[in-house]
Tab-separated table of N, CA, C and O in Angstrom:
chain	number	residue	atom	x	y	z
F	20	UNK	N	78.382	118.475	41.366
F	20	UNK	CA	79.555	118.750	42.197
F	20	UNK	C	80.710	119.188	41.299
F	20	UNK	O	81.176	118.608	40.318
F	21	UNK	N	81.080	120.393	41.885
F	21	UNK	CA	82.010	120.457	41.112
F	21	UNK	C	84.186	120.060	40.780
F	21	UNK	O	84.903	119.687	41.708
F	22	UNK	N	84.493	120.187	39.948
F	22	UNK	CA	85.985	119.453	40.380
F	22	UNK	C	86.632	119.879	41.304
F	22	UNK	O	86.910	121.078	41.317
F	23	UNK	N	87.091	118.967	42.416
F	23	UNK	CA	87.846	118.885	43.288
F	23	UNK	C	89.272	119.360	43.127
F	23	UNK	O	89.885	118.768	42.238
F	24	UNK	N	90.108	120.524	43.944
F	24	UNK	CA	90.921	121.364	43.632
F	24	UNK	C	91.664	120.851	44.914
F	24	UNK	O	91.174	120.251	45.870
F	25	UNK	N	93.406	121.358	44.635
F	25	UNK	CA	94.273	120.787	46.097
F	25	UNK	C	95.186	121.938	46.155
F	25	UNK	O	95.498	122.500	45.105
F	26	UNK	N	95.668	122.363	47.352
F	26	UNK	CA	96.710	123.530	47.289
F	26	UNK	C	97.888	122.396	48.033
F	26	UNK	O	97.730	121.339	48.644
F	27	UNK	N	99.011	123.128	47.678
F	27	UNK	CA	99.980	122.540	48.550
F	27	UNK	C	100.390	122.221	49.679
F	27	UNK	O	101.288	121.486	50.090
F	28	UNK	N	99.499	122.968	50.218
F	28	UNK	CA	99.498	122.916	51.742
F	28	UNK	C	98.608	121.359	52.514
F	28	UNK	O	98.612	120.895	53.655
F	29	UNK	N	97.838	120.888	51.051
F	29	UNK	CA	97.070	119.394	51.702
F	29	UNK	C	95.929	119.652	52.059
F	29	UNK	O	95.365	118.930	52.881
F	30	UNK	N	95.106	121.147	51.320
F	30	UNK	CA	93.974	120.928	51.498
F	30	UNK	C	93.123	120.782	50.653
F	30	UNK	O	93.728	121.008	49.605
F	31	UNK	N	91.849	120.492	50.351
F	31	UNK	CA	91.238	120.377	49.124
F	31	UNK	C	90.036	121.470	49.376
F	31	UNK	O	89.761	122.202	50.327
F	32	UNK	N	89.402	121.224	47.983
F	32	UNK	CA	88.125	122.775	47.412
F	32	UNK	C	87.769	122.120	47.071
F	32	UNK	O	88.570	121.267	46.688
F	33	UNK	N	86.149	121.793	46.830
F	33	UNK	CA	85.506	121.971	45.948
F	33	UNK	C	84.257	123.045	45.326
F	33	UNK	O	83.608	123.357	46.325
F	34	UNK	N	83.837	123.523	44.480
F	34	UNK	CA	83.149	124.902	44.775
F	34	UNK	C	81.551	124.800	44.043
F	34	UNK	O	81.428	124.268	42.939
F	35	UNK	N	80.507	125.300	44.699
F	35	UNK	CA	79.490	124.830	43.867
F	35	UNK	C	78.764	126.513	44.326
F	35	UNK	O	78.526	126.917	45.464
F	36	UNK	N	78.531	127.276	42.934
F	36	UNK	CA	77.879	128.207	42.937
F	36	UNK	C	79.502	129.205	43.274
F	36	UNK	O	80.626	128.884	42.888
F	37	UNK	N	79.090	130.540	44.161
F	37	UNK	CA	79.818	131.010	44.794
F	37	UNK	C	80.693	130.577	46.378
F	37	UNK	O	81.476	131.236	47.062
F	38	UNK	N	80.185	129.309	46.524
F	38	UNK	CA	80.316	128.723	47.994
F	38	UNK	C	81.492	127.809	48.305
F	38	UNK	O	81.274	126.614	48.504
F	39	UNK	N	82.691	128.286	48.358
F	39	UNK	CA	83.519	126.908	48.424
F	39	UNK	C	83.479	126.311	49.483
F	39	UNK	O	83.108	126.886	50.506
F	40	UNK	N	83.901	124.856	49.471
F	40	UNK	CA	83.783	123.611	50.822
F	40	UNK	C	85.462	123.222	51.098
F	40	UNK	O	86.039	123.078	50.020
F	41	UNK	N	86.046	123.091	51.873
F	41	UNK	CA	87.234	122.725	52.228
F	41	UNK	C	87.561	122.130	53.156
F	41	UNK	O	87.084	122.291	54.280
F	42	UNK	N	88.582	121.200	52.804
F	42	UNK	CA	89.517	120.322	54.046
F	42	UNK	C	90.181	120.235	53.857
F	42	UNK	O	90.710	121.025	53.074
F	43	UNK	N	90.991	118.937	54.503
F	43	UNK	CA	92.276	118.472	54.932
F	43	UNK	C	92.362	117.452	53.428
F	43	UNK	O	91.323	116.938	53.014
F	44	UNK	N	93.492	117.269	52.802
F	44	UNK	CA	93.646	115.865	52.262
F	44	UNK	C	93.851	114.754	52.970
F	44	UNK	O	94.555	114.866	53.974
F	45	UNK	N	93.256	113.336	52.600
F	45	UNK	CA	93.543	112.147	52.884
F	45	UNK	C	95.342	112.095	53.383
F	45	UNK	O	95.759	111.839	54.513
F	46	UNK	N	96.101	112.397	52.251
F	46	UNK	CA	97.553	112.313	52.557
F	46	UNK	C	97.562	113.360	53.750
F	46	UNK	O	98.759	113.331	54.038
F	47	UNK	N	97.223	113.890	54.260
F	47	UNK	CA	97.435	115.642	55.056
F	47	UNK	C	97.355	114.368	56.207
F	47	UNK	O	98.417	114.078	56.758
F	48	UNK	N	96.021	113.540	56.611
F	48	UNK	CA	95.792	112.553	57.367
F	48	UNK	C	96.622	111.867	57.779
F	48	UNK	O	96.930	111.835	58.970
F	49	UNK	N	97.215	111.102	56.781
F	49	UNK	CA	98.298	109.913	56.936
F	49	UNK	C	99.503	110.379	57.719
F	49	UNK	O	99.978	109.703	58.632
F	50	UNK	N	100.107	111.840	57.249
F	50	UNK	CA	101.114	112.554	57.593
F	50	UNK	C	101.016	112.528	59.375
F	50	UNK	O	101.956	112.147	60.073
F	51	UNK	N	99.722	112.998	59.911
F	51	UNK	CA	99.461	113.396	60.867
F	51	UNK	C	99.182	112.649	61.820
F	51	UNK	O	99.301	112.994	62.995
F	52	UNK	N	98.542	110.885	61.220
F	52	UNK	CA	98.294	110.301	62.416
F	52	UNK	C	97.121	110.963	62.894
F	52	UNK	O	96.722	112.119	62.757
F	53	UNK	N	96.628	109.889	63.531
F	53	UNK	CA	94.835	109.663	64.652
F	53	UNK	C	95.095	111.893	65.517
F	53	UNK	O	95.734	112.476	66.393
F	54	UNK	N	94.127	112.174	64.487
F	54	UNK	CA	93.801	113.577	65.008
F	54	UNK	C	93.015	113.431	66.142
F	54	UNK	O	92.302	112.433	66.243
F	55	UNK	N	93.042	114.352	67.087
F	55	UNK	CA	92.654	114.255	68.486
F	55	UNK	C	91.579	115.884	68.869
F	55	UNK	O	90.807	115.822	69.826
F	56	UNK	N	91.662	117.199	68.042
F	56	UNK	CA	92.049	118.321	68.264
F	56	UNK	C	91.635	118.891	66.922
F	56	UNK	O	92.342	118.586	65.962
F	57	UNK	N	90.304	119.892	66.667
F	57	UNK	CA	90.536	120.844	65.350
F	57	UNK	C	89.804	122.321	65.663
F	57	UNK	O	88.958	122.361	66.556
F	58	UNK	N	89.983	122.960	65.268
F	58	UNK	CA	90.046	124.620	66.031
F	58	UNK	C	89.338	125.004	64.312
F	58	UNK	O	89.979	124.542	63.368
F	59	UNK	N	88.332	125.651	64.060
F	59	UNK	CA	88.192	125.817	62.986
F	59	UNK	C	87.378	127.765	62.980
F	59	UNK	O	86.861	128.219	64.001
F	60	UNK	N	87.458	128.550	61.701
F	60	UNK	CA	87.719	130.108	61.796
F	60	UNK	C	85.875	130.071	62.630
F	60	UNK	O	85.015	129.332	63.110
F	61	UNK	N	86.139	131.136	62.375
F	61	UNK	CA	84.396	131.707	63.051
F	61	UNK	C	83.451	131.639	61.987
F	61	UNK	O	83.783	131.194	60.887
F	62	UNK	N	82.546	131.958	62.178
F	62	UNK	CA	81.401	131.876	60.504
F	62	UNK	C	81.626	133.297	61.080
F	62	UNK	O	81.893	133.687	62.217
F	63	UNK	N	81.372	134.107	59.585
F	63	UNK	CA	81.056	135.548	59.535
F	63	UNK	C	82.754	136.169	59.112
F	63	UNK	O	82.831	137.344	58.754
F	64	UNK	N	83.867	135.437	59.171
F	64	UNK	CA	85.065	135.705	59.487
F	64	UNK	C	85.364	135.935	58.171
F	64	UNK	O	84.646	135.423	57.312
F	65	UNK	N	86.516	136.773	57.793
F	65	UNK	CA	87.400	136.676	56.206
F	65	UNK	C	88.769	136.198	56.416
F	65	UNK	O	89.462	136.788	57.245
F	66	UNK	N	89.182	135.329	55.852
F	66	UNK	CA	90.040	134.607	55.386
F	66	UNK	C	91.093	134.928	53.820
F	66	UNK	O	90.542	134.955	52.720
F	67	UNK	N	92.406	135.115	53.951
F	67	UNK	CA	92.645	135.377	52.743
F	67	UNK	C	93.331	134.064	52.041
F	67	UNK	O	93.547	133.129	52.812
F	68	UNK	N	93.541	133.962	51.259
F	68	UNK	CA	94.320	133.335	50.447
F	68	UNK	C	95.736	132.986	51.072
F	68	UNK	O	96.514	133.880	51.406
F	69	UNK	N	96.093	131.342	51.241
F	69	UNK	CA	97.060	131.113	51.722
F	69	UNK	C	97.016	131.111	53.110
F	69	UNK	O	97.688	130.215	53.620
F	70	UNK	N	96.151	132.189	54.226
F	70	UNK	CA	96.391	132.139	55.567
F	70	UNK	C	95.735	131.399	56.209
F	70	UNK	O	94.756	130.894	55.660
F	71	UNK	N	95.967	131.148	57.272
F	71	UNK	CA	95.683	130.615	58.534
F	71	UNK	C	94.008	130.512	58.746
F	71	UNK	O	93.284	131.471	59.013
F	72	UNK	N	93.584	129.153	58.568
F	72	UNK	CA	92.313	129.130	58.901
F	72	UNK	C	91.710	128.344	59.858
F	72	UNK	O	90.519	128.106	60.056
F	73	UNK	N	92.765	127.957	60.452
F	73	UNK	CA	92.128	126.740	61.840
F	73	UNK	C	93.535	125.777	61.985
F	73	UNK	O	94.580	125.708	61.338
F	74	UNK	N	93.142	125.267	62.853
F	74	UNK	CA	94.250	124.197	63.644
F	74	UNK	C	93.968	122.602	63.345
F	74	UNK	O	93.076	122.143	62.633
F	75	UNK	N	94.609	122.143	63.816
F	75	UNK	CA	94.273	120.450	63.529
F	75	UNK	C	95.833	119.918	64.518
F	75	UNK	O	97.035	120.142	64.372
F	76	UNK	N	95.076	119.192	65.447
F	76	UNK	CA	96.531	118.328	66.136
F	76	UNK	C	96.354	117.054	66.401
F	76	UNK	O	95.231	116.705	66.766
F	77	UNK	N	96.995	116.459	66.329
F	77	UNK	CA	97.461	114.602	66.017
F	77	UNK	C	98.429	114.255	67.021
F	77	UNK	O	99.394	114.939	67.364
F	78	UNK	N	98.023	112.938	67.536
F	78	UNK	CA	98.814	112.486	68.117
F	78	UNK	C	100.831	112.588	68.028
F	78	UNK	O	101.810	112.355	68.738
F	79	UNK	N	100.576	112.961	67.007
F	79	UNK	CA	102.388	113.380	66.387
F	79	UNK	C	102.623	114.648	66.555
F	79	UNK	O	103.450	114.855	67.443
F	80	UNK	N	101.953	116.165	65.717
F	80	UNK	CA	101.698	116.938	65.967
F	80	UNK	C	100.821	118.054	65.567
F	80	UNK	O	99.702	117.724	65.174
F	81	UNK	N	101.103	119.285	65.588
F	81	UNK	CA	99.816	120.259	65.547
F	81	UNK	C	99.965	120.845	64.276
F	81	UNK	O	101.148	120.983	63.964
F	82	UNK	N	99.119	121.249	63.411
F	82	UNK	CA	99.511	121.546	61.620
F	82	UNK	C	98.457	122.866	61.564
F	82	UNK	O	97.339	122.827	62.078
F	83	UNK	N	99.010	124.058	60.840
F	83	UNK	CA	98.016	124.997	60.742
F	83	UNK	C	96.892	124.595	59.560
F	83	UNK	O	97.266	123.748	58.749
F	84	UNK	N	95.722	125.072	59.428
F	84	UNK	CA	94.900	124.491	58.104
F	84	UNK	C	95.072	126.214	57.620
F	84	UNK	O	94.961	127.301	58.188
F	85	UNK	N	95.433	125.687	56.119
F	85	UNK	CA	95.630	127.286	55.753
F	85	UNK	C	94.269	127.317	54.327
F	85	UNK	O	94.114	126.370	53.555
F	86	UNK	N	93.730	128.160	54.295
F	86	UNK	CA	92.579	128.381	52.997
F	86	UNK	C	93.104	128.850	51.706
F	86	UNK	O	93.699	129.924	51.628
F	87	UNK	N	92.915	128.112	50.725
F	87	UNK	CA	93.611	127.981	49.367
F	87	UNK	C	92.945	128.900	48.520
F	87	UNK	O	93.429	129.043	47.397
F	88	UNK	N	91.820	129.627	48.854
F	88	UNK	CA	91.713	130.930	48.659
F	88	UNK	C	90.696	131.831	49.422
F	88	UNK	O	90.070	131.525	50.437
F	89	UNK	N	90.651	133.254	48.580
F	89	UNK	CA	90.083	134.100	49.697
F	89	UNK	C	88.679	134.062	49.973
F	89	UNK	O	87.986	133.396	49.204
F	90	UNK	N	87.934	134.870	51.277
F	90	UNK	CA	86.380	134.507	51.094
F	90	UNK	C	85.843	134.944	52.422
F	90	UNK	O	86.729	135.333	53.183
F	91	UNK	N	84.878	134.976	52.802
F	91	UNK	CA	83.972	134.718	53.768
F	91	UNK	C	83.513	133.462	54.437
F	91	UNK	O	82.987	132.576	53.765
F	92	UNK	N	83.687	133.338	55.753
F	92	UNK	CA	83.585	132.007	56.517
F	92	UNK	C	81.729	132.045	56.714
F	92	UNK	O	81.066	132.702	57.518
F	93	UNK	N	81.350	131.242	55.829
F	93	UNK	CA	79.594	130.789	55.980
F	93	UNK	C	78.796	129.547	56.942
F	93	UNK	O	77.719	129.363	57.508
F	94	UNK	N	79.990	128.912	56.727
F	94	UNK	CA	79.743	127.587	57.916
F	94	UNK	C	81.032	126.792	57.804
F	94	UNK	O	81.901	126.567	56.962
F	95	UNK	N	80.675	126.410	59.314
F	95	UNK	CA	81.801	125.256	59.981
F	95	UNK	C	81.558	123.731	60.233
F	95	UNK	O	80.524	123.456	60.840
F	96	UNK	N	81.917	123.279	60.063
F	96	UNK	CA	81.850	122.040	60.325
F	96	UNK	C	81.878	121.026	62.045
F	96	UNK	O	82.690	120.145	62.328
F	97	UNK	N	80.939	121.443	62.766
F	97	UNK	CA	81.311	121.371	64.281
F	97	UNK	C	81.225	120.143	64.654
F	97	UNK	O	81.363	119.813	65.832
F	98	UNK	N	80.949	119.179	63.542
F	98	UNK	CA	80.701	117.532	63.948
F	98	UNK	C	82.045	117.134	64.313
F	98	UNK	O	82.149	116.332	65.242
F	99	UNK	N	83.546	117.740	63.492
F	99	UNK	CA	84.783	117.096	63.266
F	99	UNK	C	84.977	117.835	64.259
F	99	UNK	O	85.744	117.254	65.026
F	100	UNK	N	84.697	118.758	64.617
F	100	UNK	CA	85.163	120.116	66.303
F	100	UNK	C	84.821	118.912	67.553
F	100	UNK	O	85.683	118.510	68.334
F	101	UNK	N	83.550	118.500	67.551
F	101	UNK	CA	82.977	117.348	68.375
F	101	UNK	C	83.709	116.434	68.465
F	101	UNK	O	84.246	116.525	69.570
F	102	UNK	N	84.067	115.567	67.937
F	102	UNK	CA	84.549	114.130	67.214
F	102	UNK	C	85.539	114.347	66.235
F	102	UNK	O	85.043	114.328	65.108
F	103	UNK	N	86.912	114.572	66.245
F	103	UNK	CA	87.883	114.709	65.670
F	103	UNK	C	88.428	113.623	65.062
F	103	UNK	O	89.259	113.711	64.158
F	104	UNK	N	88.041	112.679	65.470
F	104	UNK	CA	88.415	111.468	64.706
F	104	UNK	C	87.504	111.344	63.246
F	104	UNK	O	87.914	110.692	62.286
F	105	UNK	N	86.378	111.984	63.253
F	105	UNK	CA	86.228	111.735	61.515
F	105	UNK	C	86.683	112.509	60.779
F	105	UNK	O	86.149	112.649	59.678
F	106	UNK	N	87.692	113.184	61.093
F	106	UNK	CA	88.538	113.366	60.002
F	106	UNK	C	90.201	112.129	59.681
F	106	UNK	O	91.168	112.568	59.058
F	107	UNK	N	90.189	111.329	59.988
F	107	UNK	CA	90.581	110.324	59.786
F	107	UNK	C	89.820	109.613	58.867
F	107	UNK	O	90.154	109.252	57.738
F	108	UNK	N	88.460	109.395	59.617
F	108	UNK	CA	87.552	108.443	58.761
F	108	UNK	C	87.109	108.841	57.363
F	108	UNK	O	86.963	107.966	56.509
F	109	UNK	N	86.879	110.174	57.082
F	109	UNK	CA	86.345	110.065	55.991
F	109	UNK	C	87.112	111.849	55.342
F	109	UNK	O	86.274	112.696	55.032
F	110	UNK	N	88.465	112.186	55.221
F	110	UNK	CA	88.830	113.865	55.286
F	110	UNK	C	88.605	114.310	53.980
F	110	UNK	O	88.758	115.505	53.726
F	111	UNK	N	88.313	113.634	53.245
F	111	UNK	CA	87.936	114.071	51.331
F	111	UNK	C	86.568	114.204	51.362
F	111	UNK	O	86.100	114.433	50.247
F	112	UNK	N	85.459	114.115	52.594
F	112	UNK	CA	83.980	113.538	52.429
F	112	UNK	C	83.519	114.717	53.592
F	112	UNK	O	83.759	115.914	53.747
F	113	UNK	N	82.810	113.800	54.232
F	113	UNK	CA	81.951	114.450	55.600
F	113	UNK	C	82.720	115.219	56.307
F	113	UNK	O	82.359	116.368	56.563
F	114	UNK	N	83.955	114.703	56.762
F	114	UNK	CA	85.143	115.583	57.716
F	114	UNK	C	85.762	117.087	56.839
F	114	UNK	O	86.870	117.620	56.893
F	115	UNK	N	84.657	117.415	56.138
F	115	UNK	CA	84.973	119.043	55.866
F	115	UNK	C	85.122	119.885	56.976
F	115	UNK	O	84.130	119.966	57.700
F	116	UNK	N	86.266	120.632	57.342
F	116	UNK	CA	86.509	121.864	57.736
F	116	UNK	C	85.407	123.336	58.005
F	116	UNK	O	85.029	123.762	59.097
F	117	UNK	N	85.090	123.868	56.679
F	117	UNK	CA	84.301	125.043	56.606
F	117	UNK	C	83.792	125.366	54.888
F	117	UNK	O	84.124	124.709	53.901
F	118	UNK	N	83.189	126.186	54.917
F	118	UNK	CA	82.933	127.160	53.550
F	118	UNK	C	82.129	128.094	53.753
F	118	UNK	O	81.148	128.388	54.436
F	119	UNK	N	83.067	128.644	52.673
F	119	UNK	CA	83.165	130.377	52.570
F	119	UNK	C	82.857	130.774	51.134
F	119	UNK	O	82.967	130.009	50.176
F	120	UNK	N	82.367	132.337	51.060
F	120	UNK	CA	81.722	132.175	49.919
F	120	UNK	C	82.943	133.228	49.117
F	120	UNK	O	83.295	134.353	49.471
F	121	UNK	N	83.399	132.447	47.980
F	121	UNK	CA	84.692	133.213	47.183
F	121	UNK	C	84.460	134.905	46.823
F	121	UNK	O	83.587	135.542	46.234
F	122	UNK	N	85.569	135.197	47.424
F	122	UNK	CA	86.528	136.735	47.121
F	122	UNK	C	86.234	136.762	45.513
F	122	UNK	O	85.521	137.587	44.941
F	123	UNK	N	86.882	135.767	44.964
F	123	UNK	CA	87.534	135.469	43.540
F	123	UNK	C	88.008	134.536	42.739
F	123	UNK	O	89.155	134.091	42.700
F	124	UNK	N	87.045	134.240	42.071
F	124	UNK	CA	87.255	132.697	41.801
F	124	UNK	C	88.129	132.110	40.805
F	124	UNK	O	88.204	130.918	40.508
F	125	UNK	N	89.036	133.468	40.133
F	125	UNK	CA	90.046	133.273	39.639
F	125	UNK	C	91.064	132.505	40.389
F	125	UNK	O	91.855	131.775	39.792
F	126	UNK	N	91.079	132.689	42.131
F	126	UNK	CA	92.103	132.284	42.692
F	126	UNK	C	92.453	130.810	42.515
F	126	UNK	O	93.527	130.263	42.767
F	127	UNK	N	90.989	130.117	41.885
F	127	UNK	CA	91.148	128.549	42.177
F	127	UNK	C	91.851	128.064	40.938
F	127	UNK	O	91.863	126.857	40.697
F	128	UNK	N	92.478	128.983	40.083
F	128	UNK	CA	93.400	128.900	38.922
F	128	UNK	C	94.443	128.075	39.331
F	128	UNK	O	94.875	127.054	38.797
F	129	UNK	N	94.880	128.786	40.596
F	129	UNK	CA	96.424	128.034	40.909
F	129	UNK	C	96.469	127.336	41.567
F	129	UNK	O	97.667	127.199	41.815
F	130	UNK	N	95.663	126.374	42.387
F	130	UNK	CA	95.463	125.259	42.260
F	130	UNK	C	95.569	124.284	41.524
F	130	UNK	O	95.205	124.462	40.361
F	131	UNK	N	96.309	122.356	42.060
F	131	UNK	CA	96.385	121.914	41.347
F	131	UNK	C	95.045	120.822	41.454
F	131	UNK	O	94.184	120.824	42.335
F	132	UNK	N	95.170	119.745	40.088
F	132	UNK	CA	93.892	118.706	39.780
F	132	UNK	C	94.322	117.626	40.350
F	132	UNK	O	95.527	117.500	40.569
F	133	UNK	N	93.441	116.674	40.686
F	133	UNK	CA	93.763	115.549	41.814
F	133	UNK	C	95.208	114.900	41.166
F	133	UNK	O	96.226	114.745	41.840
F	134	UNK	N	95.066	114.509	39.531
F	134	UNK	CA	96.383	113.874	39.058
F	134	UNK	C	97.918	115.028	39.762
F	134	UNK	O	98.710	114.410	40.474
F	135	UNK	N	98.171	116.293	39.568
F	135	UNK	CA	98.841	117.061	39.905
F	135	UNK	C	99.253	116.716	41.276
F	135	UNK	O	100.341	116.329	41.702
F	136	UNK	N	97.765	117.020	42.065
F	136	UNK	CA	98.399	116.741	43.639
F	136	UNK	C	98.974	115.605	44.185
F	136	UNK	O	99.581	115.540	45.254
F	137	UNK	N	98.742	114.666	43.356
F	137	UNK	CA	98.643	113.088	43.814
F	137	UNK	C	100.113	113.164	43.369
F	137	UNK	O	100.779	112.423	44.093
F	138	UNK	N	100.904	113.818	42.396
F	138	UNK	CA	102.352	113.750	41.919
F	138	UNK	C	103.064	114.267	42.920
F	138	UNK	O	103.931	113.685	43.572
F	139	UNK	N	102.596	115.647	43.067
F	139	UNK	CA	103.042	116.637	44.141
F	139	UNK	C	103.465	115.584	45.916
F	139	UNK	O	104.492	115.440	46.579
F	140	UNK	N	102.212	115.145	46.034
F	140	UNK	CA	102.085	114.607	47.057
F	140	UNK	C	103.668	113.560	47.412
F	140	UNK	O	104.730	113.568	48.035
F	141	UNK	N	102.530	112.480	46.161
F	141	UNK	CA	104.437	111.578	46.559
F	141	UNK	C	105.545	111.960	46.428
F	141	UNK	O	106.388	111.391	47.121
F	142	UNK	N	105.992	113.037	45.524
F	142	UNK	CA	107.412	113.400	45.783
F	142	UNK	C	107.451	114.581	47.086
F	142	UNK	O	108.469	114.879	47.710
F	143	UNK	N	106.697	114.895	47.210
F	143	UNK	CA	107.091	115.495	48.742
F	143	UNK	C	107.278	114.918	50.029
F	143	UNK	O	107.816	115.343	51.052
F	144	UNK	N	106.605	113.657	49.689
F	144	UNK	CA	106.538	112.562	50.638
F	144	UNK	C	108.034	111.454	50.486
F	144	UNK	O	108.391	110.474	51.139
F	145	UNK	N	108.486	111.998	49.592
F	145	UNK	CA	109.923	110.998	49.743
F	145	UNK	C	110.942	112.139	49.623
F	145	UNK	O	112.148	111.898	49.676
């Protein structure tokens, strides 16, 4: 497996081969409260860097999921589409989103490492 990557936006990567896997962060969770609601891209779809790749809404409110880089949508995750609550239960694990197979895998440069995000995180959080 390879290292786990975070964009600012609260989602995480991890990439094995050409195939990246993505979600929500744990903190993305906390923020949001008991999710109810997740809308996720099409398989077959392109996605760029930074945009809009699905929905997610919480009892508080509705958050865009944006893709931390570019690619092709290969599979979705329709268990968390089903049952939205495991992404509560487990959003760093099983409650993956989608993956797509990388544009460019330079992009996962600017990305930060769990220590980074975990800094990022709490001071954005206060």
């Amino acid at each position: 497996m390879s290292e786990v990557k975070f964009s600012k936006e609260h989602e995480w990567i991890t990439v094995e081969g050409d195939v990246a896997t993505i979600g929500i962060t744990k903190h993305a969770t906390e923020m949001l409260g008991d999710i109810v609601f997740a809308e996720l891209p099409e398989k077959g779809s392109s996605v760029e860097k930074d945009g809009t790749a699905g929905v997610v809404e919480s009892t508080k409110a509705a958050s865009d999921v944006y893709t931390p880089v570019s690619g092709e949508v290969v599979d979705t995750n329709q268990a968390i589409v089903d049952d939205p609550a495991k992404i509560n239960e487990d959003p760093e694990g099983s409650a993956w989103f989608f993956k797509l197979k990388l544009k460019d895998s330079l992009e996962m440069d600017s990305l930060m490492n769990k220590e980074e995000y975990d800094k990022f995180a709490k001071e954005s959080a206060s």
